[in-house]
mmCIF file with all atom_site columns, C-alpha atoms (C1' of nucleotides) in Angstrom:
data_model
loop_
_atom_site.group_PDB
_atom_site.id
_atom_site.type_symbol
_atom_site.label_atom_id
_atom_site.label_alt_id
_atom_site.label_comp_id
_atom_site.label_asym_id
_atom_site.label_entity_id
_atom_site.label_seq_id
_atom_site.pdbx_PDB_ins_code
_atom_site.Cartn_x
_atom_site.Cartn_y
_atom_site.Cartn_z
_atom_site.occupancy
_atom_site.B_iso_or_equiv
_atom_site.pdbx_formal_charge
_atom_site.auth_seq_id
_atom_site.auth_comp_id
_atom_site.auth_asym_id
_atom_site.auth_atom_id
_atom_site.pdbx_PDB_model_num
ATOM 1   C CA    . MET A 1 1   ? 55.594  112.250 83.410  1.00 42.00 ? 188 MET A CA    1
ATOM 2   C CA    . PRO A 1 2   ? 55.929  113.220 87.028  1.00 40.00 ? 189 PRO A CA    1
ATOM 3   C CA    . ALA A 1 3   ? 59.134  114.745 88.253  1.00 36.00 ? 190 ALA A CA    1
ATOM 4   C CA    . LYS A 1 4   ? 60.631  111.355 88.862  1.00 36.00 ? 191 LYS A CA    1
ATOM 5   C CA    . LYS A 1 5   ? 63.919  110.264 87.324  1.00 35.00 ? 192 LYS A CA    1
ATOM 6   C CA    . ALA A 1 6   ? 64.338  106.656 86.453  1.00 34.00 ? 193 ALA A CA    1
ATOM 7   C CA    . LYS A 1 7   ? 67.725  105.552 87.667  1.00 34.00 ? 194 LYS A CA    1
ATOM 8   C CA    . PRO A 1 8   ? 69.260  102.393 86.211  1.00 35.00 ? 195 PRO A CA    1
ATOM 9   C CA    . VAL A 1 9   ? 71.168  101.790 89.376  1.00 35.00 ? 196 VAL A CA    1
ATOM 10  C CA    . LYS A 1 10  ? 69.832  101.683 92.871  1.00 34.00 ? 197 LYS A CA    1
ATOM 11  C CA    . GLU A 1 11  ? 72.746  100.515 94.943  1.00 35.00 ? 198 GLU A CA    1
ATOM 12  C CA    . GLU A 1 12  ? 74.848  103.613 94.659  1.00 35.00 ? 199 GLU A CA    1
ATOM 13  C CA    . GLN A 1 13  ? 71.991  106.061 94.409  1.00 36.00 ? 200 GLN A CA    1
ATOM 14  C CA    . ALA A 1 14  ? 72.928  107.219 97.853  1.00 34.00 ? 201 ALA A CA    1
ATOM 15  C CA    . ARG A 1 15  ? 76.462  107.895 96.687  1.00 38.00 ? 202 ARG A CA    1
ATOM 16  C CA    . VAL A 1 16  ? 75.581  109.576 93.437  1.00 41.00 ? 203 VAL A CA    1
ATOM 17  C CA    . THR A 1 17  ? 73.982  112.627 94.895  1.00 41.00 ? 204 THR A CA    1
ATOM 18  C CA    . THR A 1 18  ? 75.156  114.557 91.881  1.00 40.00 ? 205 THR A CA    1
ATOM 19  C CA    . ALA A 1 19  ? 73.049  112.388 89.631  1.00 39.00 ? 206 ALA A CA    1
ATOM 20  C CA    . ASP A 1 20  ? 70.111  114.359 90.849  1.00 45.00 ? 207 ASP A CA    1
ATOM 21  C CA    . LYS A 1 21  ? 71.681  117.359 89.181  1.00 45.00 ? 208 LYS A CA    1
ATOM 22  C CA    . HIS A 1 22  ? 71.950  115.805 85.743  1.00 50.00 ? 209 HIS A CA    1
ATOM 23  C CA    . PHE A 1 23  ? 75.527  114.874 86.490  1.00 60.00 ? 210 PHE A CA    1
ATOM 24  C CA    . HIS A 1 24  ? 75.838  111.216 85.573  1.00 74.00 ? 211 HIS A CA    1
ATOM 25  C CA    . PHE A 1 25  ? 79.579  111.449 85.590  1.00 81.00 ? 212 PHE A CA    1
ATOM 26  C CA    . PHE A 1 26  ? 80.058  108.449 87.811  1.00 86.00 ? 213 PHE A CA    1
ATOM 27  C CA    . GLU A 1 27  ? 77.742  106.258 85.795  1.00 86.00 ? 214 GLU A CA    1
ATOM 28  C CA    . ASP A 1 28  ? 79.532  107.218 82.608  1.00 88.00 ? 215 ASP A CA    1
ATOM 29  C CA    . VAL A 1 29  ? 82.892  106.439 84.095  1.00 92.00 ? 216 VAL A CA    1
ATOM 30  C CA    . TRP A 1 30  ? 81.750  102.998 85.103  1.00 92.00 ? 217 TRP A CA    1
ATOM 31  C CA    . SER A 1 31  ? 80.233  102.392 81.692  1.00 91.00 ? 218 SER A CA    1
ATOM 32  C CA    . VAL A 1 32  ? 83.451  103.257 79.917  1.00 93.00 ? 219 VAL A CA    1
ATOM 33  C CA    . ALA A 1 33  ? 85.615  101.357 82.357  1.00 94.00 ? 220 ALA A CA    1
ATOM 34  C CA    . ARG A 1 34  ? 83.554  98.255  81.748  1.00 94.00 ? 221 ARG A CA    1
ATOM 35  C CA    . GLN A 1 35  ? 84.396  98.472  78.057  1.00 94.00 ? 222 GLN A CA    1
ATOM 36  C CA    . ILE A 1 36  ? 88.122  98.202  78.636  1.00 95.00 ? 223 ILE A CA    1
ATOM 37  C CA    . PRO A 1 37  ? 89.197  94.995  76.889  1.00 95.00 ? 224 PRO A CA    1
ATOM 38  C CA    . LYS A 1 38  ? 91.034  92.363  78.870  1.00 95.00 ? 225 LYS A CA    1
ATOM 39  C CA    . GLY A 1 39  ? 94.753  92.707  78.593  1.00 96.00 ? 226 GLY A CA    1
ATOM 40  C CA    . ARG A 1 40  ? 94.444  96.439  78.134  1.00 96.00 ? 227 ARG A CA    1
ATOM 41  C CA    . VAL A 1 41  ? 94.673  99.402  80.454  1.00 96.00 ? 228 VAL A CA    1
ATOM 42  C CA    . THR A 1 42  ? 93.707  103.035 80.283  1.00 96.00 ? 229 THR A CA    1
ATOM 43  C CA    . SER A 1 43  ? 94.226  106.157 82.305  1.00 96.00 ? 230 SER A CA    1
ATOM 44  C CA    . TYR A 1 44  ? 91.927  108.315 84.387  1.00 96.00 ? 231 TYR A CA    1
ATOM 45  C CA    . GLY A 1 45  ? 92.610  111.223 82.113  1.00 95.00 ? 232 GLY A CA    1
ATOM 46  C CA    . ALA A 1 46  ? 91.722  109.230 79.000  1.00 95.00 ? 233 ALA A CA    1
ATOM 47  C CA    . ILE A 1 47  ? 88.330  108.370 80.447  1.00 94.00 ? 234 ILE A CA    1
ATOM 48  C CA    . ALA A 1 48  ? 87.767  111.908 81.599  1.00 94.00 ? 235 ALA A CA    1
ATOM 49  C CA    . ASN A 1 49  ? 88.692  113.144 78.164  1.00 93.00 ? 236 ASN A CA    1
ATOM 50  C CA    . TYR A 1 50  ? 86.301  110.705 76.519  1.00 93.00 ? 237 TYR A CA    1
ATOM 51  C CA    . LEU A 1 51  ? 83.515  111.975 78.749  1.00 90.00 ? 238 LEU A CA    1
ATOM 52  C CA    . GLY A 1 52  ? 84.330  115.481 77.687  1.00 85.00 ? 239 GLY A CA    1
ATOM 53  C CA    . ALA A 1 53  ? 85.538  116.291 81.167  1.00 84.00 ? 240 ALA A CA    1
ATOM 54  C CA    . LYS A 1 54  ? 89.168  116.622 80.265  1.00 86.00 ? 241 LYS A CA    1
ATOM 55  C CA    . GLY A 1 55  ? 91.065  117.885 83.245  1.00 86.00 ? 242 GLY A CA    1
ATOM 56  C CA    . SER A 1 56  ? 88.693  116.224 85.642  1.00 91.00 ? 243 SER A CA    1
ATOM 57  C CA    . ALA A 1 57  ? 90.680  113.048 85.864  1.00 94.00 ? 244 ALA A CA    1
ATOM 58  C CA    . ARG A 1 58  ? 90.428  113.223 89.624  1.00 93.00 ? 245 ARG A CA    1
ATOM 59  C CA    . MET A 1 59  ? 86.709  112.699 89.384  1.00 92.00 ? 246 MET A CA    1
ATOM 60  C CA    . VAL A 1 60  ? 87.344  109.472 87.530  1.00 94.00 ? 247 VAL A CA    1
ATOM 61  C CA    . GLY A 1 61  ? 89.444  108.212 90.388  1.00 94.00 ? 248 GLY A CA    1
ATOM 62  C CA    . TRP A 1 62  ? 86.794  109.371 92.804  1.00 92.00 ? 249 TRP A CA    1
ATOM 63  C CA    . ALA A 1 63  ? 84.209  107.475 90.806  1.00 92.00 ? 250 ALA A CA    1
ATOM 64  C CA    . MET A 1 64  ? 86.328  104.354 90.934  1.00 93.00 ? 251 MET A CA    1
ATOM 65  C CA    . SER A 1 65  ? 86.375  104.425 94.695  1.00 90.00 ? 252 SER A CA    1
ATOM 66  C CA    . SER A 1 66  ? 82.597  104.648 94.623  1.00 85.00 ? 253 SER A CA    1
ATOM 67  C CA    . VAL A 1 67  ? 82.094  101.680 92.344  1.00 87.00 ? 254 VAL A CA    1
ATOM 68  C CA    . PRO A 1 68  ? 79.637  99.215  93.837  1.00 83.00 ? 255 PRO A CA    1
ATOM 69  C CA    . ALA A 1 69  ? 81.099  95.725  93.681  1.00 81.00 ? 256 ALA A CA    1
ATOM 70  C CA    . LYS A 1 70  ? 77.913  94.676  91.929  1.00 84.00 ? 257 LYS A CA    1
ATOM 71  C CA    . LEU A 1 71  ? 78.816  96.654  88.833  1.00 87.00 ? 258 LEU A CA    1
ATOM 72  C CA    . LYS A 1 72  ? 81.704  94.550  87.675  1.00 88.00 ? 259 LYS A CA    1
ATOM 73  C CA    . VAL A 1 73  ? 83.996  97.398  86.775  1.00 92.00 ? 260 VAL A CA    1
ATOM 74  C CA    . PRO A 1 74  ? 87.613  96.429  86.011  1.00 95.00 ? 261 PRO A CA    1
ATOM 75  C CA    . ALA A 1 75  ? 89.091  99.204  88.080  1.00 95.00 ? 262 ALA A CA    1
ATOM 76  C CA    . HIS A 1 76  ? 92.409  97.360  87.970  1.00 95.00 ? 263 HIS A CA    1
ATOM 77  C CA    . ARG A 1 77  ? 92.673  98.290  84.302  1.00 96.00 ? 264 ARG A CA    1
ATOM 78  C CA    . VAL A 1 78  ? 92.638  101.963 85.129  1.00 96.00 ? 265 VAL A CA    1
ATOM 79  C CA    . VAL A 1 79  ? 95.960  103.507 86.061  1.00 96.00 ? 266 VAL A CA    1
ATOM 80  C CA    . ASN A 1 80  ? 97.417  106.968 85.984  1.00 95.00 ? 267 ASN A CA    1
ATOM 81  C CA    . ARG A 1 81  ? 99.196  108.502 83.027  1.00 94.00 ? 268 ARG A CA    1
ATOM 82  C CA    . ASN A 1 82  ? 102.523 107.054 84.178  1.00 94.00 ? 269 ASN A CA    1
ATOM 83  C CA    . GLY A 1 83  ? 101.092 103.572 83.985  1.00 95.00 ? 270 GLY A CA    1
ATOM 84  C CA    . MET A 1 84  ? 101.526 103.356 87.716  1.00 94.00 ? 271 MET A CA    1
ATOM 85  C CA    . LEU A 1 85  ? 99.014  101.439 89.804  1.00 94.00 ? 272 LEU A CA    1
ATOM 86  C CA    . SER A 1 86  ? 98.177  104.475 91.844  1.00 94.00 ? 273 SER A CA    1
ATOM 87  C CA    . GLY A 1 87  ? 94.971  102.941 93.111  1.00 93.00 ? 274 GLY A CA    1
ATOM 88  C CA    . LYS A 1 88  ? 96.317  99.580  94.175  1.00 93.00 ? 275 LYS A CA    1
ATOM 89  C CA    . ALA A 1 89  ? 96.196  100.668 97.808  1.00 92.00 ? 276 ALA A CA    1
ATOM 90  C CA    . HIS A 1 90  ? 92.426  100.833 97.484  1.00 92.00 ? 277 HIS A CA    1
ATOM 91  C CA    . PHE A 1 91  ? 92.073  97.221  96.499  1.00 92.00 ? 278 PHE A CA    1
ATOM 92  C CA    . ASN A 1 92  ? 91.429  94.390  98.829  1.00 90.00 ? 279 ASN A CA    1
ATOM 93  C CA    . PRO A 1 93  ? 94.024  93.401  99.373  1.00 92.00 ? 280 PRO A CA    1
ATOM 94  C CA    . PRO A 1 94  ? 96.266  95.897  97.541  1.00 92.00 ? 281 PRO A CA    1
ATOM 95  C CA    . GLU A 1 95  ? 98.105  93.058  95.827  1.00 93.00 ? 282 GLU A CA    1
ATOM 96  C CA    . LYS A 1 96  ? 94.832  92.122  94.181  1.00 93.00 ? 283 LYS A CA    1
ATOM 97  C CA    . MET A 1 97  ? 95.273  94.761  91.510  1.00 94.00 ? 284 MET A CA    1
ATOM 98  C CA    . GLU A 1 98  ? 98.581  93.339  90.354  1.00 94.00 ? 285 GLU A CA    1
ATOM 99  C CA    . GLN A 1 99  ? 97.135  89.863  90.566  1.00 95.00 ? 286 GLN A CA    1
ATOM 100 C CA    . LEU A 1 100 ? 94.224  90.724  88.318  1.00 95.00 ? 287 LEU A CA    1
ATOM 101 C CA    . LEU A 1 101 ? 96.471  92.485  85.821  1.00 95.00 ? 288 LEU A CA    1
ATOM 102 C CA    . LYS A 1 102 ? 98.936  89.641  85.748  1.00 95.00 ? 289 LYS A CA    1
ATOM 103 C CA    . LYS A 1 103 ? 96.048  87.287  85.160  1.00 96.00 ? 290 LYS A CA    1
ATOM 104 C CA    . GLU A 1 104 ? 95.308  89.280  82.017  1.00 96.00 ? 291 GLU A CA    1
ATOM 105 C CA    . ARG A 1 105 ? 98.858  89.013  80.778  1.00 96.00 ? 292 ARG A CA    1
ATOM 106 C CA    . ILE A 1 106 ? 99.675  92.523  81.908  1.00 96.00 ? 293 ILE A CA    1
ATOM 107 C CA    . LEU A 1 107 ? 103.079 92.616  83.544  1.00 95.00 ? 294 LEU A CA    1
ATOM 108 C CA    . VAL A 1 108 ? 103.608 94.896  86.477  1.00 95.00 ? 295 VAL A CA    1
ATOM 109 C CA    . GLU A 1 109 ? 107.046 95.992  87.553  1.00 93.00 ? 296 GLU A CA    1
ATOM 110 C CA    . LYS A 1 110 ? 107.509 98.158  90.605  1.00 92.00 ? 297 LYS A CA    1
ATOM 111 C CA    . ASP A 1 111 ? 103.812 99.102  90.717  1.00 93.00 ? 298 ASP A CA    1
ATOM 112 C CA    . LYS A 1 112 ? 104.069 100.163 87.084  1.00 94.00 ? 299 LYS A CA    1
ATOM 113 C CA    . VAL A 1 113 ? 102.522 98.560  84.010  1.00 95.00 ? 300 VAL A CA    1
ATOM 114 C CA    . VAL A 1 114 ? 105.213 97.164  81.739  1.00 95.00 ? 301 VAL A CA    1
ATOM 115 C CA    . ASP A 1 115 ? 105.000 98.404  78.172  1.00 94.00 ? 302 ASP A CA    1
ATOM 116 C CA    . PHE A 1 116 ? 102.173 100.680 79.231  1.00 95.00 ? 303 PHE A CA    1
ATOM 117 C CA    . LYS A 1 117 ? 102.239 102.555 75.967  1.00 93.00 ? 304 LYS A CA    1
ATOM 118 C CA    . ASN A 1 118 ? 101.523 99.395  74.055  1.00 94.00 ? 305 ASN A CA    1
ATOM 119 C CA    . LYS A 1 119 ? 98.854  98.186  76.465  1.00 95.00 ? 306 LYS A CA    1
ATOM 120 C CA    . PHE A 1 120 ? 97.182  101.563 76.574  1.00 95.00 ? 307 PHE A CA    1
ATOM 121 C CA    . TRP A 1 121 ? 93.571  101.648 75.484  1.00 95.00 ? 308 TRP A CA    1
ATOM 122 C CA    . ASP A 1 122 ? 92.126  105.048 74.736  1.00 94.00 ? 309 ASP A CA    1
ATOM 123 C CA    . PRO A 1 123 ? 88.288  105.092 74.636  1.00 94.00 ? 310 PRO A CA    1
ATOM 124 C CA    . ALA A 1 124 ? 88.311  108.284 72.582  1.00 92.00 ? 311 ALA A CA    1
ATOM 125 C CA    . THR A 1 125 ? 90.326  106.444 69.948  1.00 92.00 ? 312 THR A CA    1
ATOM 126 C CA    . GLU A 1 126 ? 89.273  102.827 70.249  1.00 82.00 ? 313 GLU A CA    1
ATOM 127 C CA    . LEU A 1 127 ? 85.593  103.588 70.578  1.00 79.00 ? 314 LEU A CA    1
ATOM 128 C CA    . GLY A 1 128 ? 85.990  106.069 67.776  1.00 73.00 ? 315 GLY A CA    1
ATOM 129 C CA    . LEU A 1 129 ? 84.949  109.420 69.087  1.00 67.00 ? 316 LEU A CA    1
ATOM 130 C "C1'" . DA  B 2 1   ? 78.149  127.629 104.117 1.00 52.73 ? 95  DA  B "C1'" 1
ATOM 131 C "C1'" . DT  B 2 2   ? 83.690  127.095 104.185 1.00 52.73 ? 96  DT  B "C1'" 1
ATOM 132 C "C1'" . DA  B 2 3   ? 87.856  124.411 104.112 1.00 52.73 ? 97  DA  B "C1'" 1
ATOM 133 C "C1'" . DT  B 2 4   ? 90.352  120.295 103.074 1.00 52.73 ? 98  DT  B "C1'" 1
ATOM 134 C "C1'" . DT  B 2 5   ? 91.060  116.221 100.523 1.00 52.73 ? 99  DT  B "C1'" 1
ATOM 135 C "C1'" . DG  B 2 6   ? 91.381  113.141 96.605  1.00 52.73 ? 100 DG  B "C1'" 1
ATOM 136 C "C1'" . DA  B 2 7   ? 92.763  106.036 92.716  1.00 52.73 ? 101 DA  B "C1'" 1
ATOM 137 C "C1'" . DC  B 2 8   ? 95.012  112.765 88.233  1.00 52.73 ? 102 DC  B "C1'" 1
ATOM 138 C "C1'" . DA  B 2 9   ? 97.111  115.665 84.635  1.00 52.73 ? 103 DA  B "C1'" 1
ATOM 139 C "C1'" . DG  B 2 10  ? 99.490  119.497 82.472  1.00 52.73 ? 104 DG  B "C1'" 1
ATOM 140 C "C1'" . DG  B 2 11  ? 102.609 123.257 82.643  1.00 52.73 ? 105 DG  B "C1'" 1
ATOM 141 C "C1'" . DC  B 2 12  ? 106.816 125.325 83.965  1.00 52.73 ? 106 DC  B "C1'" 1
ATOM 142 C "C1'" . DA  B 2 13  ? 111.646 125.916 86.408  1.00 52.73 ? 107 DA  B "C1'" 1
ATOM 143 C "C1'" . DG  C 3 1   ? 114.603 113.825 83.603  1.00 52.73 ? 133 DG  C "C1'" 1
ATOM 144 C "C1'" . DT  C 3 2   ? 112.794 115.547 88.249  1.00 52.73 ? 134 DT  C "C1'" 1
ATOM 145 C "C1'" . DG  C 3 3   ? 110.073 118.484 91.289  1.00 52.73 ? 135 DG  C "C1'" 1
ATOM 146 C "C1'" . DC  C 3 4   ? 106.631 121.989 92.612  1.00 52.73 ? 136 DC  C "C1'" 1
ATOM 147 C "C1'" . DC  C 3 5   ? 102.222 124.520 91.519  1.00 52.73 ? 137 DC  C "C1'" 1
ATOM 148 C "C1'" . DT  C 3 6   ? 97.754  124.916 89.652  1.00 52.73 ? 138 DT  C "C1'" 1
ATOM 149 C "C1'" . DG  C 3 7   ? 93.308  123.369 87.753  1.00 52.73 ? 139 DG  C "C1'" 1
ATOM 150 C "C1'" . DC  C 3 8   ? 89.675  120.329 87.782  1.00 52.73 ? 140 DC  C "C1'" 1
ATOM 151 C "C1'" . DC  C 3 9   ? 84.704  119.095 90.474  1.00 52.73 ? 141 DC  C "C1'" 1
ATOM 152 C "C1'" . DA  C 3 10  ? 82.543  116.534 93.997  1.00 52.73 ? 142 DA  C "C1'" 1
ATOM 153 C "C1'" . DA  C 3 11  ? 82.537  114.435 98.713  1.00 52.73 ? 143 DA  C "C1'" 1
ATOM 154 C "C1'" . DT  C 3 12  ? 83.279  114.904 103.600 1.00 52.73 ? 144 DT  C "C1'" 1
ATOM 155 C "C1'" . DA  C 3 13  ? 88.380  112.040 106.634 1.00 52.73 ? 145 DA  C "C1'" 1
#
DNA sequence: ATATTGACAGGCA
DNA sequence: GTGCCTGCCAATA
């Protein structure tokens, strides 16, 4: 086949410049994030770890900010290791994140997920890595 | 091409 | 427990 890569997405192709270098990191992040069950949350590091990019948690957050609205990715279910809604400021409006979480029976107190440890969903464990 | 930043995480004082 | 430093890898203020 010609040197042409079939890309499942076309909206963010402009954003995912790295995809041209075999780095589908962003796509993977979105795929995993979409598998987070309702009423559960996970951390950037957990996703990064699942993707084998442990230590690159920042990239996960970066990917989240690049999520096209068309790819229904529950970014509100992704928080930092402290269970804090570190990315709420990037929502629209910021209160939306808490709203969405609360709608899924996830309590948020002081920008922090209540009983985070119990609500935590680790892809590496739940998906059985 | 270089420097700075970024929705993080782990280690150490 | 808190606070500062470093590592991670890509995007661009």
